[in-house]
């Protein structure tokens, strides 16, 4: 039997600052990927600096507005992870985005470290997400 305890994070042990969950490549022993879970109360906003990573803003519950580089993406979101596919926003490295929510919600922020990227921020339609 293998030891899987290194893959289990008991509730509350991986929260940090505004994040309900913060897993970095270093904390997980991974090379490039990470995950943050952010919960916003109604009317709350959060500024995310991407640094050397690219991110997705992926609604788990609720919708949000993502503002980056003078562009604004309205994510309709969903009522829960099993309700439907969701729209998303892509955030390139070396950028700063503001995530805000009029009604509140919870958002996954998966990330990947990258040495260079020429991609620009973009909106992904839920209709284009294969299910």
PDB file of C-alpha atoms in Angstrom:
ATOM      1  CA  UNK A   1       0.000   0.000   0.000  1.00  0.00           C
ATOM      2  CA  UNK A   2       1.381   3.399  -0.921  1.00  0.00           C
ATOM      3  CA  UNK A   3       1.516   6.414   1.358  1.00  0.00           C
ATOM      4  CA  UNK A   4      -0.962   8.958  -0.028  1.00  0.00           C
ATOM      5  CA  UNK A   5      -0.912  11.261   3.014  1.00  0.00           C
ATOM      6  CA  UNK A   6       1.302  13.718   1.140  1.00  0.00           C
ATOM      7  CA  UNK A   7      -1.609  14.225  -1.306  1.00  0.00           C
ATOM      8  CA  UNK A   8      -4.203  14.974   1.380  1.00  0.00           C
ATOM      9  CA  UNK A   9      -4.533  18.458   2.833  1.00  0.00           C
ATOM     10  CA  UNK A  10      -6.830  18.464   5.883  1.00  0.00           C
ATOM     11  CA  UNK A  11      -9.396  21.276   5.917  1.00  0.00           C
ATOM     12  CA  UNK A  12      -7.864  24.619   6.823  1.00  0.00           C
ATOM     13  CA  UNK A  13      -4.223  23.501   6.634  1.00  0.00           C
ATOM     14  CA  UNK A  14      -3.580  24.943   3.166  1.00  0.00           C
ATOM     15  CA  UNK A  15      -5.365  28.284   3.507  1.00  0.00           C
ATOM     16  CA  UNK A  16      -3.309  31.446   3.343  1.00  0.00           C
ATOM     17  CA  UNK A  17      -4.315  35.101   3.234  1.00  0.00           C
ATOM     18  CA  UNK A  18      -7.442  35.550   1.131  1.00  0.00           C
ATOM     19  CA  UNK A  19      -7.306  31.996  -0.228  1.00  0.00           C
ATOM     20  CA  UNK A  20      -9.334  29.093   1.149  1.00  0.00           C
ATOM     21  CA  UNK A  21      -6.688  26.886  -0.481  1.00  0.00           C
ATOM     22  CA  UNK A  22      -3.208  27.785  -1.670  1.00  0.00           C
ATOM     23  CA  UNK A  23      -1.131  25.059  -3.307  1.00  0.00           C
ATOM     24  CA  UNK A  24       2.057  26.196  -5.001  1.00  0.00           C
ATOM     25  CA  UNK A  25       4.514  24.143  -7.048  1.00  0.00           C
ATOM     26  CA  UNK A  26       6.866  24.327  -4.054  1.00  0.00           C
ATOM     27  CA  UNK A  27       4.341  23.304  -1.399  1.00  0.00           C
ATOM     28  CA  UNK A  28       3.110  20.366  -3.489  1.00  0.00           C
ATOM     29  CA  UNK A  29       6.512  19.253  -4.767  1.00  0.00           C
ATOM     30  CA  UNK A  30       5.383  19.838  -8.349  1.00  0.00           C
ATOM     31  CA  UNK A  31       7.391  21.465 -11.088  1.00  0.00           C
ATOM     32  CA  UNK A  32       4.983  23.969 -12.545  1.00  0.00           C
ATOM     33  CA  UNK A  33       1.328  23.852 -11.471  1.00  0.00           C
ATOM     34  CA  UNK A  34      -0.604  25.326  -8.566  1.00  0.00           C
ATOM     35  CA  UNK A  35      -4.141  25.934  -7.366  1.00  0.00           C
ATOM     36  CA  UNK A  36      -5.840  28.643  -5.350  1.00  0.00           C
ATOM     37  CA  UNK A  37      -9.455  28.728  -4.210  1.00  0.00           C
ATOM     38  CA  UNK A  38     -10.889  32.193  -3.600  1.00  0.00           C
ATOM     39  CA  UNK A  39     -14.232  32.985  -1.979  1.00  0.00           C
ATOM     40  CA  UNK A  40     -15.617  36.492  -2.398  1.00  0.00           C
ATOM     41  CA  UNK A  41     -18.490  37.948  -0.393  1.00  0.00           C
ATOM     42  CA  UNK A  42     -21.073  40.041  -2.257  1.00  0.00           C
ATOM     43  CA  UNK A  43     -19.432  43.253  -3.475  1.00  0.00           C
ATOM     44  CA  UNK A  44     -15.919  42.068  -2.589  1.00  0.00           C
ATOM     45  CA  UNK A  45     -12.923  42.265  -4.930  1.00  0.00           C
ATOM     46  CA  UNK A  46      -9.474  40.687  -5.087  1.00  0.00           C
ATOM     47  CA  UNK A  47      -6.356  41.755  -6.990  1.00  0.00           C
ATOM     48  CA  UNK A  48      -4.306  38.890  -8.421  1.00  0.00           C
ATOM     49  CA  UNK A  49      -0.752  39.456  -9.660  1.00  0.00           C
ATOM     50  CA  UNK A  50       0.185  36.559 -11.925  1.00  0.00           C
ATOM     51  CA  UNK A  51       3.980  36.938 -11.676  1.00  0.00           C
ATOM     52  CA  UNK A  52       5.707  34.094 -13.504  1.00  0.00           C
ATOM     53  CA  UNK A  53       2.493  32.055 -13.855  1.00  0.00           C
ATOM     54  CA  UNK A  54      -0.508  32.041 -16.124  1.00  0.00           C
ATOM     55  CA  UNK A  55      -3.914  31.548 -14.475  1.00  0.00           C
ATOM     56  CA  UNK A  56      -7.505  30.659 -15.212  1.00  0.00           C
ATOM     57  CA  UNK A  57     -10.426  32.175 -13.311  1.00  0.00           C
ATOM     58  CA  UNK A  58     -12.884  29.308 -13.124  1.00  0.00           C
ATOM     59  CA  UNK A  59     -16.156  29.866 -11.225  1.00  0.00           C
ATOM     60  CA  UNK A  60     -17.108  27.018  -8.895  1.00  0.00           C
ATOM     61  CA  UNK A  61     -20.196  28.865  -7.636  1.00  0.00           C
ATOM     62  CA  UNK A  62     -21.420  32.305  -8.624  1.00  0.00           C
ATOM     63  CA  UNK A  63     -20.364  34.704 -11.325  1.00  0.00           C
ATOM     64  CA  UNK A  64     -17.728  37.411 -11.326  1.00  0.00           C
ATOM     65  CA  UNK A  65     -16.176  40.249 -13.260  1.00  0.00           C
ATOM     66  CA  UNK A  66     -12.514  39.986 -14.263  1.00  0.00           C
ATOM     67  CA  UNK A  67     -10.723  43.196 -15.248  1.00  0.00           C
ATOM     68  CA  UNK A  68      -7.257  42.967 -16.792  1.00  0.00           C
ATOM     69  CA  UNK A  69      -5.294  45.281 -19.102  1.00  0.00           C
ATOM     70  CA  UNK A  70      -8.288  47.574 -19.702  1.00  0.00           C
ATOM     71  CA  UNK A  71     -10.455  44.583 -20.685  1.00  0.00           C
ATOM     72  CA  UNK A  72     -13.449  43.360 -18.698  1.00  0.00           C
ATOM     73  CA  UNK A  73     -14.819  39.819 -18.820  1.00  0.00           C
ATOM     74  CA  UNK A  74     -18.208  39.019 -17.292  1.00  0.00           C
ATOM     75  CA  UNK A  75     -18.258  35.403 -16.138  1.00  0.00           C
ATOM     76  CA  UNK A  76     -21.814  34.137 -15.664  1.00  0.00           C
ATOM     77  CA  UNK A  77     -20.548  31.246 -13.564  1.00  0.00           C
ATOM     78  CA  UNK A  78     -22.889  28.579 -12.250  1.00  0.00           C
ATOM     79  CA  UNK A  79     -24.820  27.538  -9.160  1.00  0.00           C
ATOM     80  CA  UNK A  80     -22.466  24.641  -8.399  1.00  0.00           C
ATOM     81  CA  UNK A  81     -19.784  22.463  -9.955  1.00  0.00           C
ATOM     82  CA  UNK A  82     -22.290  19.782 -10.975  1.00  0.00           C
ATOM     83  CA  UNK A  83     -24.839  22.243 -12.410  1.00  0.00           C
ATOM     84  CA  UNK A  84     -23.149  22.895 -15.751  1.00  0.00           C
ATOM     85  CA  UNK A  85     -19.959  23.768 -17.548  1.00  0.00           C
ATOM     86  CA  UNK A  86     -18.827  27.338 -16.898  1.00  0.00           C
ATOM     87  CA  UNK A  87     -17.203  30.163 -18.735  1.00  0.00           C
ATOM     88  CA  UNK A  88     -13.686  31.195 -17.709  1.00  0.00           C
ATOM     89  CA  UNK A  89     -11.009  33.850 -18.097  1.00  0.00           C
ATOM     90  CA  UNK A  90      -7.367  33.260 -19.047  1.00  0.00           C
ATOM     91  CA  UNK A  91      -4.804  35.544 -17.374  1.00  0.00           C
ATOM     92  CA  UNK A  92      -1.287  35.707 -18.868  1.00  0.00           C
ATOM     93  CA  UNK A  93       1.920  35.886 -16.860  1.00  0.00           C
ATOM     94  CA  UNK A  94       3.268  39.236 -15.671  1.00  0.00           C
ATOM     95  CA  UNK A  95      -0.164  40.839 -15.407  1.00  0.00           C
ATOM     96  CA  UNK A  96      -2.537  42.057 -12.743  1.00  0.00           C
ATOM     97  CA  UNK A  97      -6.259  41.286 -12.666  1.00  0.00           C
ATOM     98  CA  UNK A  98      -9.093  42.374 -10.423  1.00  0.00           C
ATOM     99  CA  UNK A  99     -11.725  39.742  -9.680  1.00  0.00           C
ATOM    100  CA  UNK A 100     -14.961  41.102  -8.240  1.00  0.00           C
ATOM    101  CA  UNK A 101     -18.398  39.680  -7.570  1.00  0.00           C
ATOM    102  CA  UNK A 102     -21.668  41.529  -7.068  1.00  0.00           C
ATOM    103  CA  UNK A 103     -23.382  38.491  -5.518  1.00  0.00           C
ATOM    104  CA  UNK A 104     -20.398  36.548  -4.153  1.00  0.00           C
ATOM    105  CA  UNK A 105     -19.026  33.168  -5.109  1.00  0.00           C
ATOM    106  CA  UNK A 106     -16.130  30.746  -5.014  1.00  0.00           C
ATOM    107  CA  UNK A 107     -13.519  30.553  -7.765  1.00  0.00           C
ATOM    108  CA  UNK A 108     -10.768  28.118  -8.649  1.00  0.00           C
ATOM    109  CA  UNK A 109      -7.570  29.786  -9.819  1.00  0.00           C
ATOM    110  CA  UNK A 110      -5.430  27.022 -11.374  1.00  0.00           C
ATOM    111  CA  UNK A 111      -1.988  28.191 -12.452  1.00  0.00           C
ATOM    112  CA  UNK A 112       1.031  27.064 -14.417  1.00  0.00           C
ATOM    113  CA  UNK A 113       4.498  28.528 -14.178  1.00  0.00           C
ATOM    114  CA  UNK A 114       5.869  29.567 -17.553  1.00  0.00           C
ATOM    115  CA  UNK A 115       9.145  31.149 -18.626  1.00  0.00           C
ATOM    116  CA  UNK A 116       7.603  33.145 -21.431  1.00  0.00           C
ATOM    117  CA  UNK A 117       4.202  33.762 -22.885  1.00  0.00           C
ATOM    118  CA  UNK A 118       2.969  35.902 -25.733  1.00  0.00           C
ATOM    119  CA  UNK A 119      -0.686  35.119 -25.098  1.00  0.00           C
ATOM    120  CA  UNK A 120      -3.157  37.830 -24.186  1.00  0.00           C
ATOM    121  CA  UNK A 121      -6.006  37.703 -21.693  1.00  0.00           C
ATOM    122  CA  UNK A 122      -9.143  36.117 -23.068  1.00  0.00           C
ATOM    123  CA  UNK A 123     -12.640  34.959 -22.270  1.00  0.00           C
ATOM    124  CA  UNK A 124     -13.688  31.331 -22.749  1.00  0.00           C
ATOM    125  CA  UNK A 125     -17.349  30.614 -23.531  1.00  0.00           C
ATOM    126  CA  UNK A 126     -18.998  27.769 -21.627  1.00  0.00           C
ATOM    127  CA  UNK A 127     -20.546  26.579 -24.895  1.00  0.00           C
ATOM    128  CA  UNK A 128     -17.017  25.833 -26.150  1.00  0.00           C
ATOM    129  CA  UNK A 129     -16.148  23.641 -23.139  1.00  0.00           C
ATOM    130  CA  UNK A 130     -16.448  19.961 -24.114  1.00  0.00           C
ATOM    131  CA  UNK A 131     -18.523  17.897 -21.706  1.00  0.00           C
TER     132      UNK A 131
END
